[in-house]
Tab-separated table of C-alpha atoms and ligand atoms in Angstrom:
chain	number	residue	atom	x	y	z
A	1	MET	CA	0.005	0.008	-0.007
A	2	ASN	CA	1.447	3.334	-1.079
A	3	ARG	CA	0.749	6.723	0.549
A	4	PHE	CA	1.802	10.289	0.029
A	5	HIS	CA	3.263	12.265	2.890
A	6	ILE	CA	2.911	15.969	2.281
A	7	GLN	CA	4.524	18.564	4.452
A	8	GLY	CA	2.694	21.874	4.036
A	9	PRO	CA	2.202	24.577	3.334
A	10	ASN	CA	3.923	24.696	-0.052
A	11	ARG	CA	4.152	27.377	-2.701
A	12	LEU	CA	4.487	25.811	-6.144
A	13	ALA	CA	6.640	27.537	-8.732
A	14	GLY	CA	8.380	26.448	-11.928
A	15	THR	CA	7.722	24.655	-15.143
A	16	ILE	CA	6.530	21.089	-15.880
A	17	GLU	CA	5.511	19.322	-19.019
A	18	ALA	CA	1.988	17.876	-19.544
A	19	GLY	CA	1.700	14.184	-20.209
A	20	GLY	CA	-0.405	12.532	-22.894
A	21	ALA	CA	-4.097	12.184	-22.112
A	22	LYS	CA	-5.033	8.929	-20.423
A	23	ASN	CA	-8.601	9.219	-21.603
A	24	ALA	CA	-7.541	9.649	-25.239
A	25	THR	CA	-4.997	6.780	-25.040
A	26	LEU	CA	-7.467	4.194	-23.750
A	27	PRO	CA	-9.836	4.346	-26.781
A	28	ALA	CA	-6.812	4.666	-29.107
A	29	MET	CA	-5.482	1.417	-27.694
A	30	ALA	CA	-8.843	-0.277	-28.147
A	31	ALA	CA	-8.820	0.858	-31.793
A	32	SER	CA	-5.945	-1.630	-32.320
A	33	LEU	CA	-8.694	-4.297	-32.368
A	34	LEU	CA	-10.026	-2.816	-35.615
A	35	THR	CA	-6.994	-3.774	-37.724
A	36	ASP	CA	-4.528	-6.561	-38.437
A	37	GLU	CA	-1.632	-4.123	-38.777
A	38	PRO	CA	0.493	-2.501	-36.061
A	39	LEU	CA	-0.627	0.657	-34.404
A	40	VAL	CA	2.015	3.005	-32.971
A	41	LEU	CA	0.930	5.446	-30.295
A	42	ARG	CA	3.187	8.248	-29.091
A	43	ARG	CA	2.992	10.312	-25.935
A	44	VAL	CA	1.310	7.516	-23.992
A	45	PRO	CA	1.276	8.324	-20.261
A	46	ARG	CA	2.846	5.750	-17.968
A	47	VAL	CA	-0.131	5.205	-15.668
A	48	GLN	CA	-1.898	2.155	-14.270
A	49	ASP	CA	-5.039	2.387	-16.440
A	50	ILE	CA	-2.836	2.135	-19.574
A	51	ARG	CA	-1.172	-0.974	-18.163
A	52	THR	CA	-4.581	-2.507	-17.418
A	53	MET	CA	-5.738	-1.786	-21.015
A	54	ALA	CA	-2.529	-3.383	-22.298
A	55	ARG	CA	-3.225	-6.519	-20.284
A	56	LEU	CA	-6.770	-6.618	-21.585
A	57	LEU	CA	-5.544	-6.289	-25.155
A	58	GLU	CA	-2.964	-9.034	-24.610
A	59	HIS	CA	-5.735	-11.297	-23.478
A	60	LEU	CA	-7.562	-10.441	-26.738
A	61	GLY	CA	-4.496	-11.299	-28.809
A	62	VAL	CA	-2.900	-7.871	-29.245
A	63	GLU	CA	0.752	-7.789	-28.231
A	64	ASN	CA	2.263	-4.584	-27.017
A	65	GLU	CA	5.828	-3.215	-26.792
A	66	ALA	CA	6.414	-0.054	-24.796
A	67	ASP	CA	9.488	2.088	-25.169
A	68	ASP	CA	9.278	5.162	-22.973
A	69	GLU	CA	6.186	7.064	-24.192
A	70	VAL	CA	5.782	5.051	-27.373
A	71	VAL	CA	3.544	1.946	-27.476
A	72	ARG	CA	3.368	-0.371	-30.437
A	73	LEU	CA	0.296	-2.588	-30.581
A	74	VAL	CA	0.518	-5.654	-32.768
A	75	PRO	CA	-2.602	-7.706	-33.399
A	76	GLY	CA	-2.043	-11.514	-33.414
A	77	GLY	CA	-3.456	-14.213	-35.634
A	78	PRO	CA	-6.803	-16.054	-35.472
A	79	GLY	CA	-8.002	-18.129	-32.508
A	80	ARG	CA	-7.901	-15.269	-30.069
A	81	PRO	CA	-10.480	-14.937	-27.249
A	82	ASP	CA	-13.273	-12.340	-27.769
A	83	ASP	CA	-14.016	-11.731	-24.077
A	84	ALA	CA	-13.147	-8.959	-21.660
A	85	PRO	CA	-13.117	-10.691	-18.240
A	86	TYR	CA	-14.604	-9.196	-15.105
A	87	GLU	CA	-11.210	-9.160	-13.311
A	88	LEU	CA	-9.877	-6.566	-15.771
A	89	VAL	CA	-13.066	-4.518	-16.435
A	90	LYS	CA	-13.767	-4.106	-12.715
A	91	GLN	CA	-10.308	-2.441	-12.329
A	92	MET	CA	-11.085	0.051	-15.084
A	93	ARG	CA	-14.428	0.839	-16.658
A	94	ALA	CA	-12.806	1.917	-19.861
A	95	GLY	CA	-12.377	-1.853	-20.528
A	96	VAL	CA	-15.865	-1.619	-22.093
A	97	LEU	CA	-14.256	0.284	-24.980
A	98	VAL	CA	-13.166	-3.022	-26.522
A	99	LEU	CA	-16.849	-3.896	-27.096
A	100	GLY	CA	-17.461	-1.853	-30.288
A	101	PRO	CA	-14.216	-2.744	-32.043
A	102	LEU	CA	-14.314	-6.410	-31.145
A	103	LEU	CA	-17.841	-6.732	-32.422
A	104	ALA	CA	-17.179	-4.814	-35.649
A	105	ARG	CA	-13.996	-6.711	-36.462
A	106	ARG	CA	-14.685	-10.235	-35.177
A	107	GLY	CA	-18.502	-10.372	-35.214
A	108	HIS	CA	-18.626	-11.231	-31.568
A	109	ALA	CA	-17.726	-9.739	-28.159
A	110	ARG	CA	-18.332	-10.842	-24.634
A	111	VAL	CA	-17.528	-8.024	-22.179
A	112	SER	CA	-18.101	-7.959	-18.444
A	113	LEU	CA	-20.564	-5.335	-17.238
A	114	PRO	CA	-18.471	-2.775	-15.385
A	115	GLY	CA	-20.864	-2.498	-12.475
A	116	GLY	CA	-21.062	0.462	-10.159
A	117	CYS	CA	-18.079	2.535	-9.146
A	118	ALA	CA	-17.247	4.977	-6.443
A	119	ILE	CA	-18.660	7.957	-8.291
A	120	GLY	CA	-21.951	6.517	-9.375
A	121	VAL	CA	-23.921	3.740	-11.104
A	122	ARG	CA	-22.595	4.474	-14.577
A	123	PRO	CA	-24.608	2.081	-16.805
A	124	ILE	CA	-23.667	1.290	-20.421
A	125	ASP	CA	-27.214	1.128	-21.744
A	126	GLN	CA	-26.457	3.797	-24.360
A	127	HIS	CA	-23.489	1.854	-25.778
A	128	LEU	CA	-25.676	-1.298	-26.058
A	129	ALA	CA	-28.685	0.480	-27.594
A	130	GLY	CA	-26.353	2.116	-30.148
A	131	LEU	CA	-24.807	-1.202	-31.136
A	132	GLU	CA	-28.315	-2.704	-31.428
A	133	ALA	CA	-29.208	0.086	-33.796
A	134	LEU	CA	-26.325	-1.019	-35.953
A	135	GLY	CA	-27.831	-4.496	-36.048
A	136	ALA	CA	-26.069	-6.280	-33.154
A	137	GLU	CA	-27.896	-8.886	-31.119
A	138	VAL	CA	-27.160	-8.076	-27.485
A	139	THR	CA	-27.852	-10.357	-24.543
A	140	LEU	CA	-26.940	-9.942	-20.892
A	141	GLU	CA	-26.179	-12.962	-18.831
A	142	HIS	CA	-23.987	-13.908	-15.875
A	143	GLY	CA	-22.802	-10.306	-15.584
A	144	TYR	CA	-21.593	-10.182	-19.169
A	145	VAL	CA	-22.731	-8.445	-22.284
A	146	ASP	CA	-22.744	-10.784	-25.295
A	147	ALA	CA	-22.964	-9.010	-28.614
A	148	ARG	CA	-23.069	-10.611	-31.992
A	149	ALA	CA	-23.389	-9.401	-35.607
A	150	LYS	CA	-22.027	-11.009	-38.792
A	151	GLN	CA	-21.885	-7.525	-40.259
A	152	LEU	CA	-22.869	-4.305	-38.605
A	153	VAL	CA	-24.985	-2.018	-40.782
A	154	GLY	CA	-24.926	1.757	-40.639
A	155	ALA	CA	-27.956	3.446	-39.021
A	156	ARG	CA	-29.111	6.627	-37.288
A	157	TYR	CA	-28.746	6.644	-33.564
A	158	ARG	CA	-29.447	9.361	-31.044
A	159	PHE	CA	-27.786	9.069	-27.635
A	160	GLY	CA	-30.082	9.662	-24.624
A	161	MET	CA	-27.292	11.771	-23.106
A	162	PRO	CA	-23.846	12.726	-24.309
A	163	THR	CA	-21.629	9.806	-23.241
A	164	VAL	CA	-17.896	9.879	-23.870
A	165	GLY	CA	-17.319	6.125	-23.832
A	166	GLY	CA	-20.603	5.454	-25.697
A	167	THR	CA	-19.641	7.848	-28.504
A	168	GLU	CA	-16.195	6.251	-28.727
A	169	ASN	CA	-17.544	2.707	-28.813
A	170	LEU	CA	-20.037	3.614	-31.570
A	171	LEU	CA	-17.491	5.550	-33.525
A	172	MET	CA	-15.198	2.517	-33.681
A	173	ALA	CA	-18.010	0.104	-34.402
A	174	ALA	CA	-19.493	2.257	-37.180
A	175	ALA	CA	-16.069	2.714	-38.824
A	176	LEU	CA	-16.346	-0.899	-40.062
A	177	ALA	CA	-20.178	-1.071	-40.515
A	178	ARG	CA	-21.654	-1.395	-43.979
A	179	GLY	CA	-23.081	1.979	-45.142
A	180	THR	CA	-23.518	5.249	-43.326
A	181	THR	CA	-24.056	5.840	-39.638
A	182	ARG	CA	-25.348	9.081	-38.186
A	183	LEU	CA	-24.789	9.578	-34.438
A	184	GLU	CA	-26.672	12.376	-32.747
A	185	ASN	CA	-26.336	14.034	-29.309
A	186	CYS	CA	-22.714	12.843	-29.281
A	187	ALA	CA	-20.211	13.752	-26.560
A	188	ARG	CA	-17.852	16.497	-27.837
A	189	GLU	CA	-14.803	15.961	-25.632
A	190	PRO	CA	-11.322	16.631	-27.164
A	191	GLU	CA	-10.513	12.939	-26.525
A	192	ILE	CA	-13.249	11.973	-29.060
A	193	VAL	CA	-11.807	14.303	-31.631
A	194	ASP	CA	-8.390	12.693	-31.033
A	195	LEU	CA	-9.841	9.167	-31.510
A	196	ALA	CA	-11.533	10.269	-34.741
A	197	ARG	CA	-8.187	11.626	-35.944
A	198	LEU	CA	-6.541	8.296	-35.292
A	199	LEU	CA	-9.347	6.405	-36.978
A	200	ALA	CA	-9.040	8.685	-40.011
A	201	ARG	CA	-5.332	7.859	-40.178
A	202	MET	CA	-6.299	4.169	-40.194
A	203	GLY	CA	-8.591	4.857	-43.180
A	204	ALA	CA	-11.969	5.539	-41.566
A	205	GLN	CA	-14.301	8.151	-42.983
A	206	ILE	CA	-15.660	10.344	-40.235
A	207	GLU	CA	-17.190	13.828	-40.283
A	208	GLY	CA	-18.154	15.988	-37.361
A	209	ALA	CA	-16.198	14.625	-34.429
A	210	GLY	CA	-16.318	17.260	-31.743
A	211	GLN	CA	-19.784	18.263	-32.727
A	212	ASP	CA	-23.254	17.088	-31.762
A	213	THR	CA	-23.741	14.970	-34.910
A	214	ILE	CA	-21.102	12.634	-36.313
A	215	LYS	CA	-21.367	10.957	-39.716
A	216	ILE	CA	-19.380	7.814	-40.415
A	217	GLN	CA	-19.129	6.184	-43.786
A	218	GLY	CA	-18.177	2.546	-43.079
A	219	VAL	CA	-15.202	1.044	-44.849
A	220	GLU	CA	-14.275	-2.584	-45.445
A	221	SER	CA	-11.015	-2.632	-43.535
A	222	LEU	CA	-8.716	-0.363	-41.614
A	223	SER	CA	-4.937	-0.241	-41.680
A	224	GLY	CA	-2.252	0.373	-39.053
A	225	ALA	CA	-1.183	3.944	-38.249
A	226	GLU	CA	1.019	6.147	-36.150
A	227	HIS	CA	-0.546	8.718	-33.875
A	228	SER	CA	0.572	11.131	-31.174
A	229	ILE	CA	-1.910	11.448	-28.280
A	230	ILE	CA	-3.158	14.951	-27.187
A	231	ALA	CA	-2.127	16.474	-23.875
A	232	ASP	CA	-3.972	15.485	-20.727
A	233	ARG	CA	-6.202	18.494	-20.073
A	234	ILE	CA	-7.237	17.105	-16.656
A	235	GLU	CA	-3.664	16.659	-15.561
A	236	THR	CA	-2.736	20.214	-16.723
A	237	GLY	CA	-5.869	21.555	-14.985
A	238	THR	CA	-4.927	19.838	-11.780
A	239	TYR	CA	-1.437	21.434	-11.722
A	240	LEU	CA	-2.858	24.879	-12.529
A	241	VAL	CA	-5.306	24.552	-9.644
A	242	ALA	CA	-2.423	23.444	-7.436
A	243	ALA	CA	-0.599	26.576	-8.404
A	244	ALA	CA	-3.617	28.750	-7.612
A	245	MET	CA	-4.237	26.941	-4.344
A	246	THR	CA	-0.679	27.545	-3.069
A	247	GLY	CA	-0.420	31.158	-4.301
A	248	GLY	CA	2.176	29.953	-6.772
A	249	ASP	CA	3.416	30.588	-10.283
A	250	VAL	CA	3.450	27.502	-12.560
A	251	THR	CA	3.879	27.020	-16.270
A	252	VAL	CA	2.640	23.818	-17.937
A	253	THR	CA	4.191	23.179	-21.369
A	254	GLY	CA	2.992	20.937	-24.204
A	255	THR	CA	-0.632	21.640	-23.503
A	256	ARG	CA	-3.608	23.214	-25.311
A	257	ALA	CA	-5.427	26.119	-23.701
A	258	ALA	CA	-8.532	25.638	-25.910
A	259	ASP	CA	-9.254	22.265	-24.290
A	260	LEU	CA	-9.230	23.915	-20.886
A	261	ALA	CA	-11.316	27.029	-21.632
A	262	PRO	CA	-14.077	26.414	-19.005
A	263	LEU	CA	-11.500	25.959	-16.191
A	264	LEU	CA	-9.353	28.883	-17.302
A	265	GLU	CA	-12.387	31.211	-17.356
A	266	LYS	CA	-13.267	30.273	-13.811
A	267	LEU	CA	-9.677	30.637	-12.585
A	268	ALA	CA	-9.456	34.041	-14.149
A	269	GLU	CA	-12.745	35.136	-12.532
A	270	ALA	CA	-11.450	33.833	-9.211
A	271	GLY	CA	-8.489	36.207	-9.464
A	272	CYS	CA	-5.734	34.117	-11.129
A	273	ARG	CA	-3.506	35.586	-13.791
A	274	ILE	CA	-3.299	33.320	-16.798
A	275	GLU	CA	-0.858	33.711	-19.643
A	276	LEU	CA	-1.305	31.735	-22.862
A	277	GLY	CA	1.789	30.707	-24.795
A	278	ASP	CA	1.903	28.798	-28.119
A	279	ASP	CA	1.600	25.480	-26.378
A	280	SER	CA	1.954	26.467	-22.757
A	281	LEU	CA	-0.086	27.940	-19.926
A	282	ARG	CA	1.168	29.950	-17.004
A	283	LEU	CA	-0.831	30.620	-13.869
A	284	SER	CA	0.116	32.970	-11.094
A	285	LEU	CA	-1.729	34.343	-8.138
A	286	GLU	CA	-0.898	37.628	-6.515
A	287	GLY	CA	-4.029	38.904	-4.882
A	288	PRO	CA	-6.643	37.053	-2.862
A	289	LEU	CA	-8.821	34.270	-4.432
A	290	ARG	CA	-12.495	35.016	-4.978
A	291	ALA	CA	-15.279	32.426	-4.608
A	292	ARG	CA	-16.903	31.459	-7.923
A	293	ASP	CA	-19.708	28.996	-8.623
A	294	VAL	CA	-19.275	26.061	-10.927
A	295	VAL	CA	-21.736	23.678	-12.638
A	296	THR	CA	-20.165	20.574	-14.184
A	297	ALA	CA	-21.437	19.596	-17.679
A	298	PRO	CA	-20.338	17.604	-20.723
A	299	HIS	CA	-17.725	19.375	-22.898
A	300	PRO	CA	-17.542	22.311	-23.539
A	301	GLY	CA	-18.893	22.707	-19.982
A	302	PHE	CA	-16.803	22.594	-16.844
A	303	PRO	CA	-15.335	19.050	-16.620
A	304	THR	CA	-16.528	16.785	-13.859
A	305	ASP	CA	-12.994	15.415	-13.699
A	306	LEU	CA	-11.835	18.803	-12.300
A	307	GLN	CA	-14.673	19.337	-9.882
A	308	ALA	CA	-12.966	17.829	-6.834
A	309	GLN	CA	-9.760	19.827	-7.425
A	310	TYR	CA	-11.760	23.032	-7.928
A	311	MET	CA	-13.562	22.435	-4.702
A	312	ALA	CA	-10.237	22.159	-2.863
A	313	LEU	CA	-9.324	25.487	-4.342
A	314	MET	CA	-12.622	27.154	-3.279
A	315	THR	CA	-11.825	26.288	0.371
A	316	GLN	CA	-9.076	28.937	-0.005
A	317	ALA	CA	-11.277	31.524	-1.752
A	318	ASP	CA	-12.946	34.486	-0.141
A	319	GLY	CA	-16.732	33.919	0.071
A	320	VAL	CA	-19.252	31.141	-0.485
A	321	SER	CA	-19.142	29.144	-3.722
A	322	THR	CA	-21.716	26.637	-4.928
A	323	ILE	CA	-20.510	23.666	-6.905
A	324	CYS	CA	-23.118	21.635	-8.764
A	325	GLU	CA	-22.266	18.182	-10.085
A	326	THR	CA	-24.590	17.234	-12.926
A	327	VAL	CA	-22.662	14.447	-14.636
A	328	PHE	CA	-22.299	11.824	-11.873
A	329	GLU	CA	-24.718	11.313	-9.033
A	330	ASN	CA	-22.196	10.460	-6.269
A	331	ARG	CA	-19.093	12.480	-6.791
A	332	PHE	CA	-18.628	14.313	-3.521
A	333	GLN	CA	-16.684	11.649	-1.556
A	334	HIS	CA	-13.818	14.040	-1.112
A	335	VAL	CA	-16.049	16.382	0.933
A	336	PRO	CA	-15.855	14.484	4.270
A	337	GLU	CA	-12.103	14.080	3.856
A	338	LEU	CA	-11.678	17.855	3.155
A	339	GLY	CA	-13.796	18.359	6.275
A	340	ARG	CA	-11.249	16.408	8.310
A	341	MET	CA	-8.671	18.974	7.151
A	342	GLY	CA	-10.837	21.846	8.362
A	343	ALA	CA	-12.837	22.750	5.229
A	344	HIS	CA	-16.375	23.999	5.745
A	345	ILE	CA	-18.601	22.400	3.023
A	346	GLU	CA	-22.329	21.606	3.099
A	347	ILE	CA	-23.838	19.099	0.661
A	348	ASP	CA	-27.449	19.251	-0.542
A	349	GLY	CA	-28.044	16.600	-3.228
A	350	SER	CA	-25.927	17.535	-6.224
A	351	TYR	CA	-24.940	20.875	-4.721
A	352	ALA	CA	-21.964	21.590	-2.487
A	353	ARG	CA	-21.585	24.999	-0.736
A	354	VAL	CA	-18.028	25.800	0.133
A	355	HIS	CA	-17.389	28.445	2.780
A	356	GLY	CA	-14.017	30.037	2.436
A	357	PRO	CA	-11.384	30.880	3.126
A	358	THR	CA	-10.485	28.287	5.754
A	359	GLY	CA	-7.058	27.509	7.028
A	360	LEU	CA	-6.560	23.783	6.272
A	361	SER	CA	-4.594	21.639	8.661
A	362	GLY	CA	-2.750	18.454	7.753
A	363	ALA	CA	-4.525	15.186	8.522
A	364	LYS	CA	-4.636	11.541	7.584
A	365	VAL	CA	-7.095	11.197	4.673
A	366	MET	CA	-8.184	8.476	2.328
A	367	ALA	CA	-8.404	8.618	-1.421
A	368	THR	CA	-11.595	7.120	-2.806
A	369	ASP	CA	-11.281	7.649	-6.581
A	370	LEU	CA	-8.877	9.133	-9.038
A	371	ARG	CA	-9.816	12.819	-9.049
A	372	ALA	CA	-10.853	12.873	-5.366
A	373	SER	CA	-7.259	11.680	-4.616
A	374	ALA	CA	-5.893	14.663	-6.573
A	375	CYS	CA	-8.118	16.978	-4.612
A	376	LEU	CA	-6.744	15.688	-1.324
A	377	VAL	CA	-3.182	16.064	-2.496
A	378	LEU	CA	-3.924	19.703	-3.438
A	379	ALA	CA	-5.490	20.300	-0.031
A	380	GLY	CA	-2.394	18.762	1.589
A	381	LEU	CA	-0.136	21.123	-0.331
A	382	ALA	CA	-1.974	24.148	1.062
A	383	ALA	CA	-2.525	22.722	4.577
A	384	GLU	CA	-0.421	23.506	7.623
A	385	GLY	CA	1.560	20.522	8.818
A	386	ARG	CA	1.699	16.897	7.600
A	387	THR	CA	-1.004	15.307	5.461
A	388	VAL	CA	-1.020	11.582	4.739
A	389	VAL	CA	-3.002	10.594	1.691
A	390	ASP	CA	-3.789	6.890	1.848
A	391	ARG	CA	-4.683	4.533	-1.021
A	392	ILE	CA	-2.943	6.462	-3.748
A	393	TYR	CA	-3.263	3.568	-6.102
A	394	HIS	CA	-6.300	5.546	-7.261
A	395	LEU	CA	-3.963	8.439	-8.136
A	396	ASP	CA	-1.575	6.138	-9.943
A	397	ARG	CA	-4.386	5.101	-12.285
A	398	GLY	CA	-4.304	8.492	-13.970
A	399	TYR	CA	-1.394	10.740	-12.925
A	400	GLU	CA	2.099	9.917	-14.107
A	401	ALA	CA	4.790	10.441	-11.461
A	402	MET	CA	2.799	13.081	-9.638
A	403	GLU	CA	5.196	13.281	-6.709
A	404	HIS	CA	8.093	13.964	-9.111
A	405	LYS	CA	6.238	16.699	-10.926
A	406	LEU	CA	5.153	18.293	-7.650
A	407	ARG	CA	8.646	18.094	-6.250
A	408	ALA	CA	9.965	19.752	-9.428
A	409	LEU	CA	7.691	22.655	-8.506
A	410	GLY	CA	9.110	22.802	-4.995
A	411	ALA	CA	6.555	20.743	-3.071
A	412	ARG	CA	7.505	18.551	-0.128
A	413	VAL	CA	5.905	15.276	-1.111
A	414	GLU	CA	7.119	11.712	-0.460
A	415	ARG	CA	5.766	8.409	-1.622
A	416	VAL	CA	5.937	6.002	1.259
A	417	SER	CA	5.262	2.300	0.683
A	418	GLU	CA	4.402	-0.234	3.319
B	501	LIG	C1	-15.434	9.390	-19.351
B	501	LIG	C2	-14.121	9.596	-18.732
B	501	LIG	C3	-14.254	10.065	-17.309
B	501	LIG	C4	-15.163	11.260	-17.204
B	501	LIG	C5	-16.494	11.031	-17.965
B	501	LIG	C6	-17.339	12.260	-18.032
B	501	LIG	C7	-12.704	8.010	-19.948
B	501	LIG	C8	-11.908	6.762	-19.880
B	501	LIG	N1	-13.349	8.376	-18.798
B	501	LIG	O1	-16.069	8.364	-18.673
B	501	LIG	O2	-12.949	10.382	-16.775
B	501	LIG	O3	-15.453	11.549	-15.851
B	501	LIG	O4	-16.219	10.568	-19.298
B	501	LIG	O5	-16.601	13.317	-18.634
B	501	LIG	O6	-12.743	8.707	-20.930
B	501	LIG	N2	-24.312	7.115	-18.886
B	501	LIG	C9	-25.489	6.372	-18.952
B	501	LIG	N3	-25.548	5.344	-19.874
B	501	LIG	C10	-24.523	5.046	-20.725
B	501	LIG	C11	-23.350	5.790	-20.614
B	501	LIG	C12	-23.286	6.854	-19.728
B	501	LIG	O7	-26.415	6.594	-18.182
B	501	LIG	O8	-24.673	4.114	-21.476
B	501	LIG	C13	-24.195	8.220	-17.908
B	501	LIG	C14	-23.157	7.983	-16.837
B	501	LIG	O9	-23.652	7.191	-15.777
B	501	LIG	C15	-22.787	9.346	-16.424
B	501	LIG	C16	-22.879	10.170	-17.733
B	501	LIG	O10	-23.765	9.377	-18.615
B	501	LIG	O11	-23.678	9.874	-15.478
B	501	LIG	C17	-21.585	10.441	-18.484
B	501	LIG	O12	-20.881	9.244	-18.593
B	501	LIG	P1	-19.823	8.985	-19.737
B	501	LIG	O13	-19.620	10.204	-20.557
B	501	LIG	O14	-20.231	7.785	-20.499
B	501	LIG	O15	-18.499	8.672	-18.956
B	501	LIG	P2	-17.362	7.622	-19.247
B	501	LIG	O16	-17.166	7.484	-20.730
B	501	LIG	O17	-17.602	6.367	-18.466
């Protein structure tokens, strides 16, 4: 069991480089199931979720070789299993992303239902209804989805809500369907645009990724490709919030400001100074922080994956801020932990009211999910005294070498294993 020991307070200053986006890499890796040729992905973050996806793909017959940030995925011959077992999907919901490509390429997929997770129920009904619209026969038994289709056929499908994983699964399935598919009410996240770019390099015909409606003209086969993954906007956002939270001055290079617009607007309103470079972002804080409300929403709204970190920041802001979580139904588990550090936050359904500023004090706290863990680390950086963040395996799922990046910015953080 690994923990972080953080000695606060810290003021972060300096420059770090953004890593590749975990949430863009996962579907890109799943896309290797659509072809018999090698796929080379660059700027792959070295985080646990990527290793879990690599193991799942190995099970499905795709070999992988990793050299630093480059991963080469090489599909194997016939006779490979078509199932994504519970043991792997329960570790990482994104395992369901193999469903669409497996079905499209091999005519059959058997994928464990991911089940609930710490932040909510998170069903995959939209993925399944979409695949059924393309002609798949879907049955659920023994906790598994079994989907079959000799040949998927293009169709019109409207998502009941914008779902990132659902849009990605359908995009990959439709790329090899016969005829045209029209997907409506699609998620518009930058990670979807990145997946569409990769698929286009493989020979897919896709129009409208990043917009509400995506049109896909199916092709008979897809080739291998090389692709460089976009920067991780959530990781960049986390370090910018850390800078704001500690009254610091941090530059993140290799990142794209446009993908972070909703966060940057809020940070500017809250009193942060933000400078945009060609591919870098600098945040500094001189005056006091002001409380600003936030409502999470699908892209281009404020990302739910930055809600917990933003809440940590608002404990240091002057005034009362209301944070409304609309994407997931149970994503406030960091609140009691922040409370143990002295934060004053009330929850009412999907609303949290943060009263600031409060002087945080170091405490022993427990990480419950990936982004909640990041929030507790940020709180620890600003708190007086020692904070111990337990169960940081959650953090390791999505942040590469966080303690090294934080130390490079001057933070006193140690990883302690027991
Ligand atoms: C992805 C991200 C995750 C992020 C989330 C929302 C990856 C690997 N993960 O997760 O970090 O927090 O987007 O930005 O990219 N829903 C349904 N039925 C479905 C699908 C979704 O009801 O079939 C609901 C979910 O329960 C949730 C909402 O739709 O309330 C959005 O979920 P979705 O966009 O699908 O999230 P993920 O793709 O799982």
